[in-house]
Amino acid sequence: MATIKELREKSADDLKAHLLELHKEQFSLRMQKATGQLAKTHEARRVRREIARVHTVIGQIDSGAKK
């Protein structure tokens, strides 16, 4: 899990690549849940929140509001 500080240090392209990886992981977790193979149910929540963090940082970069 990347912290906000680590995410803010990445470039926009790196963030978009990380976001793609997270979406793939989220899809995999959803498929595991659907087939009853998901043992660590908290992972889905962690990935969803990290996706939100990445979207937030991308939005801050696009608006130029770095803090």
N, CA, C and O atoms as a CHARMM CRD file, in Angstrom:
* protein
*
  268
    1    1 MET  N      0.83700  -1.17500   0.00000 PROA 1      0.00000
    2    1 MET  CA     0.00000   0.00000   0.00000 PROA 1      0.00000
    3    1 MET  C      0.88700   1.24400   0.00000 PROA 1      0.00000
    4    1 MET  O      1.78000   1.39100   0.83400 PROA 1      0.00000
    5    2 ALA  N      0.62400   2.11200  -0.93100 PROA 2      0.00000
    6    2 ALA  CA     1.39400   3.34500  -1.03500 PROA 2      0.00000
    7    2 ALA  C      0.73400   4.43700  -0.18600 PROA 2      0.00000
    8    2 ALA  O     -0.48900   4.57600  -0.16500 PROA 2      0.00000
    9    3 THR  N      1.56500   5.19700   0.50200 PROA 3      0.00000
   10    3 THR  CA     1.04100   6.31000   1.28800 PROA 3      0.00000
   11    3 THR  C      0.81600   7.50500   0.36400 PROA 3      0.00000
   12    3 THR  O      1.30600   7.53200  -0.76500 PROA 3      0.00000
   13    4 ILE  N      0.08100   8.47400   0.85200 PROA 4      0.00000
   14    4 ILE  CA    -0.18100   9.68700   0.07200 PROA 4      0.00000
   15    4 ILE  C      1.13500  10.36700  -0.28900 PROA 4      0.00000
   16    4 ILE  O      1.29700  10.85400  -1.40800 PROA 4      0.00000
   17    5 LYS  N      2.06900  10.40300   0.64900 PROA 5      0.00000
   18    5 LYS  CA     3.35500  11.05000   0.39900 PROA 5      0.00000
   19    5 LYS  C      4.08200  10.36900  -0.75000 PROA 5      0.00000
   20    5 LYS  O      4.64500  11.03800  -1.61600 PROA 5      0.00000
   21    6 GLU  N      4.07100   9.03400  -0.76000 PROA 6      0.00000
   22    6 GLU  CA     4.71700   8.29600  -1.84300 PROA 6      0.00000
   23    6 GLU  C      4.01600   8.54100  -3.17500 PROA 6      0.00000
   24    6 GLU  O      4.66600   8.65200  -4.21400 PROA 6      0.00000
   25    7 LEU  N      2.69000   8.62500  -3.13900 PROA 7      0.00000
   26    7 LEU  CA     1.93200   8.85800  -4.37500 PROA 7      0.00000
   27    7 LEU  C      2.20800  10.24500  -4.94000 PROA 7      0.00000
   28    7 LEU  O      2.29200  10.41600  -6.15600 PROA 7      0.00000
   29    8 ARG  N      2.34800  11.22400  -4.07200 PROA 8      0.00000
   30    8 ARG  CA     2.58300  12.59400  -4.53700 PROA 8      0.00000
   31    8 ARG  C      3.96500  12.75800  -5.16300 PROA 8      0.00000
   32    8 ARG  O      4.19100  13.68300  -5.94300 PROA 8      0.00000
   33    9 GLU  N      4.88700  11.86400  -4.82200 PROA 9      0.00000
   34    9 GLU  CA     6.23500  11.93200  -5.38700 PROA 9      0.00000
   35    9 GLU  C      6.30100  11.33200  -6.78800 PROA 9      0.00000
   36    9 GLU  O      7.28600  11.53300  -7.49800 PROA 9      0.00000
   37   10 LYS  N      5.27100  10.60300  -7.19300 PROA 10     0.00000
   38   10 LYS  CA     5.26600   9.95700  -8.51200 PROA 10     0.00000
   39   10 LYS  C      4.77900  10.93000  -9.58200 PROA 10     0.00000
   40   10 LYS  O      4.06300  11.89000  -9.29600 PROA 10     0.00000
   41   11 SER  N      5.18500  10.65800 -10.81900 PROA 11     0.00000
   42   11 SER  CA     4.71400  11.47300 -11.93600 PROA 11     0.00000
   43   11 SER  C      3.30700  11.02700 -12.31900 PROA 11     0.00000
   44   11 SER  O      2.83200   9.98500 -11.86700 PROA 11     0.00000
   45   12 ALA  N      2.65200  11.81800 -13.14900 PROA 12     0.00000
   46   12 ALA  CA     1.29500  11.49900 -13.58500 PROA 12     0.00000
   47   12 ALA  C      1.26500  10.17700 -14.34400 PROA 12     0.00000
   48   12 ALA  O      0.32900   9.39400 -14.18600 PROA 12     0.00000
   49   13 ASP  N      2.27800   9.92300 -15.16400 PROA 13     0.00000
   50   13 ASP  CA     2.32900   8.67200 -15.91700 PROA 13     0.00000
   51   13 ASP  C      2.50100   7.46900 -14.98700 PROA 13     0.00000
   52   13 ASP  O      1.88500   6.42400 -15.19100 PROA 13     0.00000
   53   14 ASP  N      3.34100   7.62700 -13.96900 PROA 14     0.00000
   54   14 ASP  CA     3.52800   6.55500 -12.99600 PROA 14     0.00000
   55   14 ASP  C      2.23400   6.27600 -12.22900 PROA 14     0.00000
   56   14 ASP  O      1.90100   5.12400 -11.95000 PROA 14     0.00000
   57   15 LEU  N      1.51400   7.34300 -11.89500 PROA 15     0.00000
   58   15 LEU  CA     0.25200   7.18100 -11.17700 PROA 15     0.00000
   59   15 LEU  C     -0.77100   6.44400 -12.04100 PROA 15     0.00000
   60   15 LEU  O     -1.50800   5.58800 -11.55100 PROA 15     0.00000
   61   16 LYS  N     -0.80900   6.78300 -13.31800 PROA 16     0.00000
   62   16 LYS  CA    -1.76700   6.11300 -14.20700 PROA 16     0.00000
   63   16 LYS  C     -1.41700   4.64300 -14.38200 PROA 16     0.00000
   64   16 LYS  O     -2.31000   3.80200 -14.48400 PROA 16     0.00000
   65   17 ALA  N     -0.12600   4.32600 -14.41900 PROA 17     0.00000
   66   17 ALA  CA     0.29700   2.92900 -14.50800 PROA 17     0.00000
   67   17 ALA  C     -0.07400   2.18500 -13.22200 PROA 17     0.00000
   68   17 ALA  O     -0.53200   1.04300 -13.26700 PROA 17     0.00000
   69   18 HSD  N      0.12700   2.83700 -12.08300 PROA 18     0.00000
   70   18 HSD  CA    -0.22600   2.24200 -10.79300 PROA 18     0.00000
   71   18 HSD  C     -1.73000   2.02200 -10.71400 PROA 18     0.00000
   72   18 HSD  O     -2.18900   1.00900 -10.18600 PROA 18     0.00000
   73   19 LEU  N     -2.49100   2.96700 -11.23800 PROA 19     0.00000
   74   19 LEU  CA    -3.94200   2.86100 -11.24200 PROA 19     0.00000
   75   19 LEU  C     -4.39300   1.66400 -12.08300 PROA 19     0.00000
   76   19 LEU  O     -5.31900   0.94900 -11.69900 PROA 19     0.00000
   77   20 LEU  N     -3.75100   1.45000 -13.20700 PROA 20     0.00000
   78   20 LEU  CA    -4.07300   0.30600 -14.05600 PROA 20     0.00000
   79   20 LEU  C     -3.81200  -1.00800 -13.31000 PROA 20     0.00000
   80   20 LEU  O     -4.62000  -1.93500 -13.37500 PROA 20     0.00000
   81   21 GLU  N     -2.68800  -1.07900 -12.60800 PROA 21     0.00000
   82   21 GLU  CA    -2.37500  -2.27800 -11.81500 PROA 21     0.00000
   83   21 GLU  C     -3.42900  -2.50700 -10.73100 PROA 21     0.00000
   84   21 GLU  O     -3.84700  -3.63900 -10.49000 PROA 21     0.00000
   85   22 LEU  N     -3.85400  -1.42300 -10.08300 PROA 22     0.00000
   86   22 LEU  CA    -4.85500  -1.54200  -9.03000 PROA 22     0.00000
   87   22 LEU  C     -6.18900  -2.02300  -9.58100 PROA 22     0.00000
   88   22 LEU  O     -6.86800  -2.82700  -8.94200 PROA 22     0.00000
   89   23 HSD  N     -6.57000  -1.54400 -10.75300 PROA 23     0.00000
   90   23 HSD  CA    -7.82400  -1.98400 -11.36100 PROA 23     0.00000
   91   23 HSD  C     -7.75200  -3.47000 -11.72200 PROA 23     0.00000
   92   23 HSD  O     -8.73600  -4.19400 -11.57000 PROA 23     0.00000
   93   24 LYS  N     -6.60300  -3.91800 -12.19300 PROA 24     0.00000
   94   24 LYS  CA    -6.42700  -5.34900 -12.48500 PROA 24     0.00000
   95   24 LYS  C     -6.53600  -6.17600 -11.21200 PROA 24     0.00000
   96   24 LYS  O     -7.16500  -7.23400 -11.19900 PROA 24     0.00000
   97   25 GLU  N     -5.91700  -5.68400 -10.14000 PROA 25     0.00000
   98   25 GLU  CA    -5.99000  -6.38700  -8.85600 PROA 25     0.00000
   99   25 GLU  C     -7.42400  -6.42300  -8.34200 PROA 25     0.00000
  100   25 GLU  O     -7.87400  -7.43600  -7.80800 PROA 25     0.00000
  101   26 GLN  N     -8.13800  -5.31200  -8.50600 PROA 26     0.00000
  102   26 GLN  CA    -9.52000  -5.24200  -8.06100 PROA 26     0.00000
  103   26 GLN  C    -10.38500  -6.24400  -8.83600 PROA 26     0.00000
  104   26 GLN  O    -11.24000  -6.91300  -8.25400 PROA 26     0.00000
  105   27 PHE  N    -10.16000  -6.34100 -10.13600 PROA 27     0.00000
  106   27 PHE  CA   -10.89900  -7.29200 -10.95100 PROA 27     0.00000
  107   27 PHE  C    -10.63100  -8.72200 -10.48300 PROA 27     0.00000
  108   27 PHE  O    -11.55300  -9.52800 -10.35600 PROA 27     0.00000
  109   28 SER  N     -9.36300  -9.02200 -10.23000 PROA 28     0.00000
  110   28 SER  CA    -8.98300 -10.35300  -9.75900 PROA 28     0.00000
  111   28 SER  C     -9.65800 -10.68200  -8.43200 PROA 28     0.00000
  112   28 SER  O    -10.15400 -11.79200  -8.23700 PROA 28     0.00000
  113   29 LEU  N     -9.67300  -9.71700  -7.52800 PROA 29     0.00000
  114   29 LEU  CA   -10.31400  -9.93500  -6.23200 PROA 29     0.00000
  115   29 LEU  C    -11.81500 -10.13900  -6.37900 PROA 29     0.00000
  116   29 LEU  O    -12.40200 -10.95900  -5.67300 PROA 29     0.00000
  117   30 ARG  N    -12.44100  -9.39800  -7.29300 PROA 30     0.00000
  118   30 ARG  CA   -13.88000  -9.57600  -7.52900 PROA 30     0.00000
  119   30 ARG  C    -14.18400 -10.96800  -8.06600 PROA 30     0.00000
  120   30 ARG  O    -15.17300 -11.58900  -7.67900 PROA 30     0.00000
  121   31 MET  N    -13.32700 -11.45300  -8.96100 PROA 31     0.00000
  122   31 MET  CA   -13.52500 -12.79700  -9.51300 PROA 31     0.00000
  123   31 MET  C    -13.33300 -13.85600  -8.42100 PROA 31     0.00000
  124   31 MET  O    -14.07600 -14.83600  -8.37200 PROA 31     0.00000
  125   32 GLN  N    -12.34500 -13.66300  -7.55000 PROA 32     0.00000
  126   32 GLN  CA   -12.12700 -14.59400  -6.44700 PROA 32     0.00000
  127   32 GLN  C    -13.33000 -14.61200  -5.50800 PROA 32     0.00000
  128   32 GLN  O    -13.73600 -15.66500  -5.01500 PROA 32     0.00000
  129   33 LYS  N    -13.89000 -13.42900  -5.27100 PROA 33     0.00000
  130   33 LYS  CA   -15.05400 -13.35100  -4.39500 PROA 33     0.00000
  131   33 LYS  C    -16.25700 -14.05500  -5.01900 PROA 33     0.00000
  132   33 LYS  O    -17.00500 -14.75300  -4.33400 PROA 33     0.00000
  133   34 ALA  N    -16.43000 -13.86300  -6.31100 PROA 34     0.00000
  134   34 ALA  CA   -17.57000 -14.46900  -7.00000 PROA 34     0.00000
  135   34 ALA  C    -17.48700 -15.99600  -7.00600 PROA 34     0.00000
  136   34 ALA  O    -18.51200 -16.67600  -6.96700 PROA 34     0.00000
  137   35 THR  N    -16.27000 -16.53100  -7.05400 PROA 35     0.00000
  138   35 THR  CA   -16.10800 -17.98300  -7.07800 PROA 35     0.00000
  139   35 THR  C    -15.90900 -18.57200  -5.68700 PROA 35     0.00000
  140   35 THR  O    -15.72800 -19.78100  -5.54300 PROA 35     0.00000
  141   36 GLY  N    -15.94100 -17.72900  -4.67100 PROA 36     0.00000
  142   36 GLY  CA   -15.81400 -18.20100  -3.30300 PROA 36     0.00000
  143   36 GLY  C    -14.39000 -18.53000  -2.89000 PROA 36     0.00000
  144   36 GLY  O    -14.18800 -19.25900  -1.91800 PROA 36     0.00000
  145   37 GLN  N    -13.40000 -18.01200  -3.60100 PROA 37     0.00000
  146   37 GLN  CA   -12.00900 -18.31700  -3.31200 PROA 37     0.00000
  147   37 GLN  C    -11.28800 -17.19700  -2.56400 PROA 37     0.00000
  148   37 GLN  O    -10.10400 -17.33200  -2.25500 PROA 37     0.00000
  149   38 LEU  N    -11.97200 -16.10500  -2.27000 PROA 38     0.00000
  150   38 LEU  CA   -11.32900 -14.96200  -1.62700 PROA 38     0.00000
  151   38 LEU  C    -11.22200 -15.20200  -0.12600 PROA 38     0.00000
  152   38 LEU  O    -12.22700 -15.21500   0.58400 PROA 38     0.00000
  153   39 ALA  N    -10.00200 -15.39000   0.34400 PROA 39     0.00000
  154   39 ALA  CA    -9.77800 -15.65700   1.77000 PROA 39     0.00000
  155   39 ALA  C     -9.62000 -14.36400   2.55900 PROA 39     0.00000
  156   39 ALA  O    -10.11400 -14.25300   3.68100 PROA 39     0.00000
  157   40 LYS  N     -8.93300 -13.38700   1.97600 PROA 40     0.00000
  158   40 LYS  CA    -8.67400 -12.12100   2.66700 PROA 40     0.00000
  159   40 LYS  C     -9.64400 -11.06600   2.12600 PROA 40     0.00000
  160   40 LYS  O     -9.31900 -10.33100   1.19400 PROA 40     0.00000
  161   41 THR  N    -10.81300 -11.00600   2.71200 PROA 41     0.00000
  162   41 THR  CA   -11.85200 -10.10300   2.21100 PROA 41     0.00000
  163   41 THR  C    -11.48400  -8.63600   2.38300 PROA 41     0.00000
  164   41 THR  O    -12.01600  -7.78100   1.67500 PROA 41     0.00000
  165   42 HSD  N    -10.58900  -8.33200   3.30700 PROA 42     0.00000
  166   42 HSD  CA   -10.19500  -6.94000   3.53500 PROA 42     0.00000
  167   42 HSD  C     -9.36600  -6.37700   2.37900 PROA 42     0.00000
  168   42 HSD  O     -9.23700  -5.16000   2.24900 PROA 42     0.00000
  169   43 GLU  N     -8.80900  -7.23900   1.55100 PROA 43     0.00000
  170   43 GLU  CA    -7.99300  -6.78500   0.42500 PROA 43     0.00000
  171   43 GLU  C     -8.81900  -5.96200  -0.57100 PROA 43     0.00000
  172   43 GLU  O     -8.31600  -4.99100  -1.13600 PROA 43     0.00000
  173   44 ALA  N    -10.06300  -6.33900  -0.78500 PROA 44     0.00000
  174   44 ALA  CA   -10.92200  -5.60800  -1.72300 PROA 44     0.00000
  175   44 ALA  C    -11.11500  -4.16500  -1.24300 PROA 44     0.00000
  176   44 ALA  O    -11.08800  -3.23200  -2.04500 PROA 44     0.00000
  177   45 ARG  N    -11.30400  -3.99500   0.03100 PROA 45     0.00000
  178   45 ARG  CA   -11.48700  -2.65500   0.60100 PROA 45     0.00000
  179   45 ARG  C    -10.19600  -1.83800   0.48000 PROA 45     0.00000
  180   45 ARG  O    -10.23400  -0.65200   0.15100 PROA 45     0.00000
  181   46 ARG  N     -9.04500  -2.48600   0.75000 PROA 46     0.00000
  182   46 ARG  CA    -7.76000  -1.80300   0.65100 PROA 46     0.00000
  183   46 ARG  C     -7.51000  -1.30200  -0.76500 PROA 46     0.00000
  184   46 ARG  O     -7.07300  -0.16700  -0.95600 PROA 46     0.00000
  185   47 VAL  N     -7.78700  -2.14700  -1.75800 PROA 47     0.00000
  186   47 VAL  CA    -7.56500  -1.76700  -3.15100 PROA 47     0.00000
  187   47 VAL  C     -8.50300  -0.63000  -3.54700 PROA 47     0.00000
  188   47 VAL  O     -8.08700   0.31800  -4.21400 PROA 47     0.00000
  189   48 ARG  N     -9.75900  -0.72300  -3.14100 PROA 48     0.00000
  190   48 ARG  CA   -10.72700   0.32500  -3.47100 PROA 48     0.00000
  191   48 ARG  C    -10.28300   1.67200  -2.90000 PROA 48     0.00000
  192   48 ARG  O    -10.39700   2.70000  -3.56800 PROA 48     0.00000
  193   49 ARG  N     -9.78600   1.66600  -1.68700 PROA 49     0.00000
  194   49 ARG  CA    -9.33800   2.91500  -1.06100 PROA 49     0.00000
  195   49 ARG  C     -8.06900   3.45400  -1.71200 PROA 49     0.00000
  196   49 ARG  O     -7.90300   4.66500  -1.85000 PROA 49     0.00000
  197   50 GLU  N     -7.18400   2.56000  -2.10600 PROA 50     0.00000
  198   50 GLU  CA    -5.96200   3.02100  -2.76300 PROA 50     0.00000
  199   50 GLU  C     -6.28000   3.61400  -4.13800 PROA 50     0.00000
  200   50 GLU  O     -5.64200   4.57800  -4.56100 PROA 50     0.00000
  201   51 ILE  N     -7.26600   3.03800  -4.83500 PROA 51     0.00000
  202   51 ILE  CA    -7.70000   3.60500  -6.10800 PROA 51     0.00000
  203   51 ILE  C     -8.21100   5.02800  -5.88000 PROA 51     0.00000
  204   51 ILE  O     -7.91200   5.93100  -6.66200 PROA 51     0.00000
  205   52 ALA  N     -8.96300   5.22200  -4.83100 PROA 52     0.00000
  206   52 ALA  CA    -9.47400   6.55300  -4.51000 PROA 52     0.00000
  207   52 ALA  C     -8.33000   7.52100  -4.20500 PROA 52     0.00000
  208   52 ALA  O     -8.37200   8.68100  -4.61500 PROA 52     0.00000
  209   53 ARG  N     -7.31700   7.04900  -3.49200 PROA 53     0.00000
  210   53 ARG  CA    -6.16200   7.90100  -3.18100 PROA 53     0.00000
  211   53 ARG  C     -5.44800   8.33600  -4.46600 PROA 53     0.00000
  212   53 ARG  O     -5.08600   9.50200  -4.62200 PROA 53     0.00000
  213   54 VAL  N     -5.25400   7.39200  -5.37400 PROA 54     0.00000
  214   54 VAL  CA    -4.57100   7.71300  -6.62900 PROA 54     0.00000
  215   54 VAL  C     -5.38900   8.71600  -7.42900 PROA 54     0.00000
  216   54 VAL  O     -4.83400   9.66000  -7.99100 PROA 54     0.00000
  217   55 HSD  N     -6.70600   8.51900  -7.48600 PROA 55     0.00000
  218   55 HSD  CA    -7.56000   9.47400  -8.19800 PROA 55     0.00000
  219   55 HSD  C     -7.46700  10.86300  -7.57100 PROA 55     0.00000
  220   55 HSD  O     -7.46000  11.86700  -8.28300 PROA 55     0.00000
  221   56 THR  N     -7.39700  10.92400  -6.25700 PROA 56     0.00000
  222   56 THR  CA    -7.28200  12.20400  -5.56400 PROA 56     0.00000
  223   56 THR  C     -5.98900  12.90700  -5.93500 PROA 56     0.00000
  224   56 THR  O     -5.99600  14.10200  -6.22800 PROA 56     0.00000
  225   57 VAL  N     -4.88000  12.18200  -5.92500 PROA 57     0.00000
  226   57 VAL  CA    -3.58700  12.78300  -6.24200 PROA 57     0.00000
  227   57 VAL  C     -3.54300  13.21200  -7.70900 PROA 57     0.00000
  228   57 VAL  O     -3.00700  14.27500  -8.02100 PROA 57     0.00000
  229   58 ILE  N     -4.09300  12.40600  -8.60500 PROA 58     0.00000
  230   58 ILE  CA    -4.14400  12.78500 -10.02400 PROA 58     0.00000
  231   58 ILE  C     -4.95300  14.06400 -10.18800 PROA 58     0.00000
  232   58 ILE  O     -4.57200  14.95000 -10.95300 PROA 58     0.00000
  233   59 GLY  N     -6.06700  14.16100  -9.47300 PROA 59     0.00000
  234   59 GLY  CA    -6.88300  15.37700  -9.52700 PROA 59     0.00000
  235   59 GLY  C     -6.14100  16.58700  -9.01000 PROA 59     0.00000
  236   59 GLY  O     -6.28700  17.68400  -9.55000 PROA 59     0.00000
  237   60 GLN  N     -5.34400  16.40500  -7.96500 PROA 60     0.00000
  238   60 GLN  CA    -4.56400  17.51000  -7.41700 PROA 60     0.00000
  239   60 GLN  C     -3.48500  17.94100  -8.39900 PROA 60     0.00000
  240   60 GLN  O     -3.20900  19.13300  -8.53100 PROA 60     0.00000
  241   61 ILE  N     -2.88100  16.99600  -9.07800 PROA 61     0.00000
  242   61 ILE  CA    -1.85100  17.32800 -10.05900 PROA 61     0.00000
  243   61 ILE  C     -2.47600  18.07600 -11.23200 PROA 61     0.00000
  244   61 ILE  O     -1.92000  19.06700 -11.70600 PROA 61     0.00000
  245   62 ASP  N     -3.63100  17.60500 -11.70300 PROA 62     0.00000
  246   62 ASP  CA    -4.29000  18.25700 -12.83100 PROA 62     0.00000
  247   62 ASP  C     -4.72600  19.68000 -12.51100 PROA 62     0.00000
  248   62 ASP  O     -4.68500  20.55900 -13.37200 PROA 62     0.00000
  249   63 SER  N     -5.14700  19.90400 -11.25500 PROA 63     0.00000
  250   63 SER  CA    -5.58900  21.24800 -10.89100 PROA 63     0.00000
  251   63 SER  C     -4.44000  22.12800 -10.43500 PROA 63     0.00000
  252   63 SER  O     -4.61400  23.33100 -10.23900 PROA 63     0.00000
  253   64 GLY  N     -3.27800  21.54000 -10.26800 PROA 64     0.00000
  254   64 GLY  CA    -2.10300  22.30100  -9.83600 PROA 64     0.00000
  255   64 GLY  C     -2.10200  22.61700  -8.36100 PROA 64     0.00000
  256   64 GLY  O     -1.39000  23.52300  -7.92800 PROA 64     0.00000
  257   65 ALA  N     -2.88700  21.88600  -7.57100 PROA 65     0.00000
  258   65 ALA  CA    -3.00000  22.16500  -6.13700 PROA 65     0.00000
  259   65 ALA  C     -2.16600  21.16600  -5.34100 PROA 65     0.00000
  260   65 ALA  O     -2.71200  20.36800  -4.57800 PROA 65     0.00000
  261   66 LYS  N     -0.86800  21.20600  -5.51300 PROA 66     0.00000
  262   66 LYS  CA     0.01100  20.30500  -4.75200 PROA 66     0.00000
  263   66 LYS  C      0.22400  20.87400  -3.35100 PROA 66     0.00000
  264   66 LYS  O      0.50100  22.06200  -3.18800 PROA 66     0.00000
  265   67 LYS  N      0.09400  20.02500  -2.36100 PROA 67     0.00000
  266   67 LYS  CA     0.34600  20.43100  -0.98300 PROA 67     0.00000
  267   67 LYS  C      1.23400  19.45300  -0.32300 PROA 67     0.00000
  268   67 LYS  O      1.56900  19.61600   0.85000 PROA 67     0.00000
